[in-house]
């Protein structure tokens, strides 16, 4: 079957079965590119179900690109708490400022200009241009790779077939309805051609899929599994005589830069005379699993140069990572109310 005919089948399926999402319109580009920009940053490595409530709160507070550009980064972090991957929040804020300051508040429509924006790579530029401006860009993520590999029964390692997948995906992309096609193939992967138990009977491409009914369909595509490293360390709840607790703002580069935290380390111990609370917190990052033992200490002056004391009930006013929020949950409730 011709690629254009396959595209037509998918578009018809999408028209009847496509998901209703707060950042989506059917029938072409979204009238507000800002909506697409925010949703694309939030959806990087995060599920639709998780993103929806964050998206609503974010758009209520920052309804325009100008409002976001003028905002304090700490307020952006506050609204991002729980989504993780905080570099996305920083990049989105920087991108908003670039669009306002460097592009006069007008969203760039050329690929080379969009790629100048902070935090935008090959996937996001394609998705943004397709959904915001109806440009014939080919969007390729994990969903698309899985669909194409199964459609053509590509059974080699994903690393070896990446170029083949890209070429076949480009051939299938609709040039007449690129925005709807991008949404359609995402929905197909999210709701029908799922990693486990694919719903082949509901697939518009079932008749032409070379993996339908194959015993190895759930193993396609073949991914190289990366074993997560495990790290262990300690985290310290340091109080003074006023029962204030010590926090600091993380300035080091990395995922958690700009957020607040309790002093911690994954290399040895920071304070040998601290009391072991017998509690631990564990958090799984992209490439490693981190477990921190919680210790308590009482000191009148901050033992770290950038630390400062606050009353525990005001912790809610500061942006913390999900890892730190797990520690806060273990504090006595009266301290955090």
Short mmCIF file of C-alpha atoms in Angstrom, two decimals:
data_model
loop_
_atom_site.label_atom_id
_atom_site.label_comp_id
_atom_site.label_asym_id
_atom_site.label_seq_id
_atom_site.Cartn_x
_atom_site.Cartn_y
_atom_site.Cartn_z
CA UNK A 1 0.00 0.00 0.00
CA UNK A 2 1.24 3.49 -0.82
CA UNK A 3 2.57 5.64 2.00
CA UNK A 4 0.00 8.34 1.23
CA UNK A 5 -2.82 5.82 1.56
CA UNK A 6 -1.49 4.68 4.94
CA UNK A 7 -1.38 8.31 6.04
CA UNK A 8 -4.98 8.80 4.94
CA UNK A 9 -6.09 5.75 6.95
CA UNK A 10 -4.35 7.06 10.05
CA UNK A 11 -5.87 10.53 9.66
CA UNK A 12 -9.38 9.06 9.33
CA UNK A 13 -8.80 6.98 12.46
CA UNK A 14 -7.53 10.06 14.31
CA UNK A 15 -10.54 12.13 13.32
CA UNK A 16 -12.80 9.55 14.99
CA UNK A 17 -10.56 8.37 17.84
CA UNK A 18 -7.99 11.04 18.62
CA UNK A 19 -7.64 12.07 22.25
CA UNK A 20 -9.08 15.32 23.54
CA UNK A 21 -6.20 17.16 25.24
CA UNK A 22 -6.07 20.70 26.63
CA UNK A 23 -3.30 21.76 24.25
CA UNK A 24 -4.77 20.16 21.14
CA UNK A 25 -6.99 21.22 18.27
CA UNK A 26 -7.98 19.14 15.26
CA UNK A 27 -7.98 20.34 11.69
CA UNK A 28 -4.64 22.13 11.56
CA UNK A 29 -2.21 24.18 13.61
CA UNK A 30 -3.06 25.39 17.09
CA UNK A 31 -3.97 29.10 16.95
CA UNK A 32 -1.69 29.85 19.92
CA UNK A 33 1.92 28.62 19.52
CA UNK A 34 2.57 29.40 23.19
CA UNK A 35 0.22 26.58 24.20
CA UNK A 36 2.22 24.14 22.08
CA UNK A 37 5.52 25.43 23.44
CA UNK A 38 4.54 24.91 27.08
CA UNK A 39 2.98 21.50 26.47
CA UNK A 40 5.98 20.25 24.51
CA UNK A 41 8.40 21.18 27.28
CA UNK A 42 6.19 19.55 29.91
CA UNK A 43 5.69 16.38 27.88
CA UNK A 44 9.42 15.70 27.52
CA UNK A 45 9.93 12.40 29.40
CA UNK A 46 6.59 12.83 31.22
CA UNK A 47 3.22 11.18 30.59
CA UNK A 48 0.14 13.04 29.37
CA UNK A 49 -1.84 12.06 32.46
CA UNK A 50 0.81 13.57 34.75
CA UNK A 51 1.18 16.75 32.71
CA UNK A 52 -2.49 17.80 32.38
CA UNK A 53 -3.04 19.30 35.88
CA UNK A 54 0.38 21.01 35.79
CA UNK A 55 -0.40 22.45 32.38
CA UNK A 56 -3.67 23.97 33.58
CA UNK A 57 -2.05 25.57 36.64
CA UNK A 58 0.88 26.86 34.61
CA UNK A 59 -1.31 28.43 31.94
CA UNK A 60 -3.56 30.02 34.55
CA UNK A 61 -0.56 31.73 36.13
CA UNK A 62 1.37 32.47 32.92
CA UNK A 63 -1.28 32.86 30.19
CA UNK A 64 1.09 34.50 27.69
CA UNK A 65 4.70 34.26 26.62
CA UNK A 66 5.19 37.78 27.99
CA UNK A 67 3.88 36.78 31.43
CA UNK A 68 6.25 33.83 31.57
CA UNK A 69 9.23 35.87 30.38
CA UNK A 70 8.62 38.46 33.11
CA UNK A 71 8.20 35.89 35.89
CA UNK A 72 10.75 35.12 38.57
CA UNK A 73 12.38 31.74 37.97
CA UNK A 74 11.54 30.60 41.51
CA UNK A 75 7.83 31.01 40.81
CA UNK A 76 8.29 28.93 37.68
CA UNK A 77 9.97 26.25 39.80
CA UNK A 78 7.10 26.38 42.30
CA UNK A 79 4.58 25.51 39.60
CA UNK A 80 6.92 22.84 38.20
CA UNK A 81 7.38 20.98 41.52
CA UNK A 82 6.61 17.31 41.04
CA UNK A 83 7.14 17.21 37.27
CA UNK A 84 10.88 16.57 37.67
CA UNK A 85 13.61 17.30 35.11
CA UNK A 86 13.82 20.91 36.28
CA UNK A 87 16.20 21.85 33.50
CA UNK A 88 13.05 21.92 31.34
CA UNK A 89 11.56 24.66 33.54
CA UNK A 90 14.75 26.74 33.30
CA UNK A 91 14.96 26.22 29.55
CA UNK A 92 11.29 27.11 29.01
CA UNK A 93 11.72 30.30 31.03
CA UNK A 94 14.87 31.23 29.07
CA UNK A 95 13.13 30.43 25.79
CA UNK A 96 10.23 32.72 26.71
CA UNK A 97 12.68 35.54 27.39
CA UNK A 98 14.47 34.88 24.09
CA UNK A 99 11.21 35.01 22.12
CA UNK A 100 10.19 38.26 23.82
CA UNK A 101 13.61 39.94 23.69
CA UNK A 102 15.22 38.51 20.55
CA UNK A 103 12.16 37.87 18.38
CA UNK A 104 9.99 40.76 19.50
CA UNK A 105 7.41 38.46 21.05
CA UNK A 106 6.75 36.71 17.71
CA UNK A 107 7.23 32.96 17.64
CA UNK A 108 9.89 31.90 15.13
CA UNK A 109 8.65 29.69 12.31
CA UNK A 110 11.94 28.69 10.70
CA UNK A 111 13.68 25.53 11.87
CA UNK A 112 17.07 27.23 12.25
CA UNK A 113 15.55 29.95 14.43
CA UNK A 114 13.56 27.56 16.63
CA UNK A 115 16.72 25.51 17.24
CA UNK A 116 18.37 28.61 18.70
CA UNK A 117 15.90 28.52 21.59
CA UNK A 118 16.99 26.97 24.86
CA UNK A 119 16.10 23.32 25.45
CA UNK A 120 14.83 22.58 21.93
CA UNK A 121 16.33 19.70 20.01
CA UNK A 122 15.46 17.54 17.01
CA UNK A 123 12.24 16.08 18.43
CA UNK A 124 10.82 19.26 19.96
CA UNK A 125 11.56 21.45 16.92
CA UNK A 126 9.71 19.00 14.66
CA UNK A 127 6.75 18.69 17.00
CA UNK A 128 6.53 22.45 17.61
CA UNK A 129 6.63 23.37 13.91
CA UNK A 130 4.12 20.69 12.99
CA UNK A 131 1.61 21.43 15.75
CA UNK A 132 2.02 25.21 15.95
CA UNK A 133 2.48 26.04 12.26
CA UNK A 134 1.26 22.95 10.35
CA UNK A 135 4.66 22.46 8.76
CA UNK A 136 5.45 19.00 7.27
CA UNK A 137 7.90 17.98 9.97
CA UNK A 138 8.39 14.33 10.92
CA UNK A 139 8.01 13.78 14.65
CA UNK A 140 9.99 10.80 15.93
CA UNK A 141 9.88 9.65 19.55
CA UNK A 142 9.59 6.30 21.28
CA UNK A 143 5.99 5.85 20.12
CA UNK A 144 6.83 6.49 16.48
CA UNK A 145 9.90 4.25 16.55
CA UNK A 146 7.83 1.40 17.96
CA UNK A 147 5.03 1.84 15.41
CA UNK A 148 7.36 1.98 12.39
CA UNK A 149 9.49 -0.94 13.60
CA UNK A 150 6.36 -3.07 14.01
CA UNK A 151 4.70 -1.92 10.80
CA UNK A 152 7.71 -3.11 8.78
CA UNK A 153 8.78 -5.86 11.22
CA UNK A 154 12.24 -4.40 11.78
CA UNK A 155 13.76 -6.85 14.23
CA UNK A 156 17.33 -5.63 14.53
CA UNK A 157 18.55 -3.52 17.44
CA UNK A 158 17.03 -0.05 17.58
CA UNK A 159 20.50 1.45 17.30
CA UNK A 160 20.97 -0.35 13.97
CA UNK A 161 17.59 0.53 12.45
CA UNK A 162 17.28 4.17 13.59
CA UNK A 163 18.07 5.58 10.13
CA UNK A 164 15.65 3.18 8.45
CA UNK A 165 12.90 4.17 10.87
CA UNK A 166 13.54 7.85 10.19
CA UNK A 167 13.32 7.42 6.42
CA UNK A 168 10.13 5.37 6.60
CA UNK A 169 8.58 7.79 9.08
CA UNK A 170 9.38 10.72 6.79
CA UNK A 171 7.77 8.92 3.84
CA UNK A 172 4.55 8.39 5.82
CA UNK A 173 4.28 11.97 7.11
CA UNK A 174 1.33 13.82 5.59
CA UNK A 175 2.31 17.04 3.82
CA UNK A 176 -1.32 18.13 3.54
CA UNK A 177 -2.23 17.66 7.23
CA UNK A 178 1.06 17.53 9.17
CA UNK A 179 -0.34 18.83 12.49
CA UNK A 180 -3.11 16.24 12.61
CA UNK A 181 -0.74 13.52 11.40
CA UNK A 182 1.76 14.27 14.18
CA UNK A 183 -0.99 14.03 16.79
CA UNK A 184 -2.44 10.94 15.14
CA UNK A 185 0.73 8.86 15.19
CA UNK A 186 1.37 9.88 18.82
CA UNK A 187 -2.14 8.74 19.77
CA UNK A 188 -1.72 5.49 17.87
CA UNK A 189 1.35 4.67 19.93
CA UNK A 190 -0.18 5.81 23.22
CA UNK A 191 -3.53 4.05 22.91
CA UNK A 192 -3.27 1.22 20.36
CA UNK A 193 0.29 0.22 19.43
CA UNK A 194 1.35 0.14 23.07
CA UNK A 195 4.56 -1.53 24.33
CA UNK A 196 2.58 -4.34 25.97
CA UNK A 197 -0.69 -5.87 24.79
CA UNK A 198 -1.03 -3.83 21.58
CA UNK A 199 -4.66 -3.49 20.46
CA UNK A 200 -4.06 -4.66 16.91
CA UNK A 201 -7.77 -5.14 16.13
CA UNK A 202 -8.29 -1.41 16.64
CA UNK A 203 -5.34 -0.32 14.52
CA UNK A 204 -6.05 1.44 11.20
CA UNK A 205 -2.84 -0.11 9.84
CA UNK A 206 -3.54 -3.65 11.06
CA UNK A 207 -4.16 -5.03 7.57
CA UNK A 208 -0.74 -3.83 6.43
CA UNK A 209 1.29 -4.36 9.59
CA UNK A 210 3.96 -7.03 9.11
CA UNK A 211 4.11 -7.72 12.86
CA UNK A 212 0.40 -8.32 13.44
CA UNK A 213 -0.02 -11.72 15.05
CA UNK A 214 3.73 -12.24 15.32
CA UNK A 215 4.96 -13.93 18.48
CA UNK A 216 7.64 -11.28 18.93
CA UNK A 217 5.43 -8.20 18.49
CA UNK A 218 5.91 -7.05 22.10
CA UNK A 219 9.70 -7.32 21.75
CA UNK A 220 9.74 -4.92 18.80
CA UNK A 221 11.71 -2.72 18.72
CA UNK A 222 14.67 -4.36 20.41
CA UNK A 223 16.19 -1.92 22.87
CA UNK A 224 19.51 -2.19 24.60
CA UNK A 225 18.74 -2.22 28.33
CA UNK A 226 20.80 0.09 30.47
CA UNK A 227 21.27 -1.07 34.03
CA UNK A 228 20.65 1.71 36.53
CA UNK A 229 23.47 2.43 38.94
CA UNK A 230 22.69 2.59 42.64
CA UNK A 231 24.06 5.38 44.81
CA UNK A 232 23.83 5.84 48.57
CA UNK A 233 24.39 8.87 50.73
CA UNK A 234 23.16 10.96 53.63
CA UNK A 235 20.90 13.97 54.08
CA UNK A 236 20.81 16.27 57.12
CA UNK A 237 17.98 18.01 58.94
CA UNK A 238 19.85 20.71 60.82
CA UNK A 239 17.90 22.67 63.45
CA UNK A 240 18.77 25.64 65.62
CA UNK A 241 17.39 26.49 69.09
CA UNK A 242 14.37 28.20 67.49
CA UNK A 243 13.50 24.90 65.76
CA UNK A 244 14.23 26.46 62.40
CA UNK A 245 15.60 24.07 59.80
CA UNK A 246 18.55 24.70 57.49
CA UNK A 247 18.17 24.81 53.69
CA UNK A 248 20.28 26.08 50.82
CA UNK A 249 19.72 27.02 47.20
CA UNK A 250 21.51 24.67 44.85
CA UNK A 251 23.75 26.61 42.48
CA UNK A 252 25.66 23.70 40.96
CA UNK A 253 24.88 22.82 37.37
CA UNK A 254 22.60 19.89 36.71
CA UNK A 255 19.00 18.73 36.95
CA UNK A 256 18.37 20.28 40.39
CA UNK A 257 20.12 23.60 39.88
CA UNK A 258 18.16 26.55 41.24
CA UNK A 259 16.04 24.46 43.61
CA UNK A 260 16.26 24.43 47.39
CA UNK A 261 17.48 21.46 49.39
CA UNK A 262 18.63 20.15 52.74
CA UNK A 263 22.40 19.53 52.91
CA UNK A 264 23.19 16.10 51.49
CA UNK A 265 25.95 14.07 49.92
CA UNK A 266 26.36 10.81 48.04
CA UNK A 267 30.02 10.58 49.08
CA UNK A 268 30.65 9.65 52.70
CA UNK A 269 29.17 11.80 55.48
CA UNK A 270 29.01 15.55 56.12
CA UNK A 271 28.60 15.62 59.92
CA UNK A 272 29.93 12.69 61.96
CA UNK A 273 28.08 13.65 65.16
CA UNK A 274 24.61 13.73 63.56
CA UNK A 275 21.82 11.52 64.94
CA UNK A 276 20.64 8.68 62.71
CA UNK A 277 16.82 8.88 62.38
CA UNK A 278 16.66 5.35 60.92
CA UNK A 279 14.68 6.76 57.99
CA UNK A 280 15.65 6.74 54.33
CA UNK A 281 14.33 8.22 51.10
CA UNK A 282 14.84 6.71 47.67
CA UNK A 283 14.41 8.35 44.29
CA UNK A 284 14.97 6.93 40.82
CA UNK A 285 16.56 9.31 38.34
CA UNK A 286 16.97 8.58 34.63
CA UNK A 287 20.27 6.74 34.93
CA UNK A 288 20.62 5.92 38.60
CA UNK A 289 18.80 5.15 41.83
CA UNK A 290 19.66 7.25 44.87
CA UNK A 291 19.02 6.31 48.51
CA UNK A 292 19.71 8.83 51.26
CA UNK A 293 19.85 8.09 54.98
CA UNK A 294 18.29 10.91 57.04
CA UNK A 295 20.24 12.39 59.95
CA UNK A 296 19.40 15.15 62.44
CA UNK A 297 21.67 17.74 63.94
CA UNK A 298 21.25 20.82 66.16
CA UNK A 299 23.57 23.78 65.53
CA UNK A 300 23.12 27.50 66.14
CA UNK A 301 24.91 28.81 63.08
CA UNK A 302 24.91 27.41 59.56
CA UNK A 303 27.83 25.01 59.01
CA UNK A 304 27.70 25.70 55.26
CA UNK A 305 28.39 29.13 53.75
CA UNK A 306 25.22 29.37 51.65
CA UNK A 307 22.81 27.81 54.14
CA UNK A 308 20.08 29.66 56.03
CA UNK A 309 17.48 28.75 58.64
CA UNK A 310 13.71 28.97 58.12
CA UNK A 311 10.71 27.76 60.08
CA UNK A 312 9.54 24.38 58.78
CA UNK A 313 6.02 25.64 58.13
CA UNK A 314 7.44 27.99 55.47
CA UNK A 315 9.08 25.19 53.48
CA UNK A 316 6.04 25.22 51.19
CA UNK A 317 7.09 28.66 49.95
CA UNK A 318 10.27 27.32 48.37
CA UNK A 319 10.63 25.13 45.27
CA UNK A 320 12.03 21.69 46.12
CA UNK A 321 12.75 18.67 43.98
CA UNK A 322 10.65 15.52 44.32
CA UNK A 323 13.51 13.94 46.26
CA UNK A 324 13.53 16.75 48.84
CA UNK A 325 9.74 16.72 49.08
CA UNK A 326 9.98 13.07 50.12
CA UNK A 327 12.14 14.21 53.04
CA UNK A 328 9.68 16.97 53.93
CA UNK A 329 6.87 14.42 54.10
CA UNK A 330 8.77 12.63 56.86
CA UNK A 331 8.92 15.75 59.03
CA UNK A 332 6.37 16.00 61.88
CA UNK A 333 3.13 17.36 60.37
CA UNK A 334 3.00 20.26 62.80
CA UNK A 335 6.32 21.45 61.38
CA UNK A 336 5.13 21.73 57.78
CA UNK A 337 1.57 23.00 58.19
#
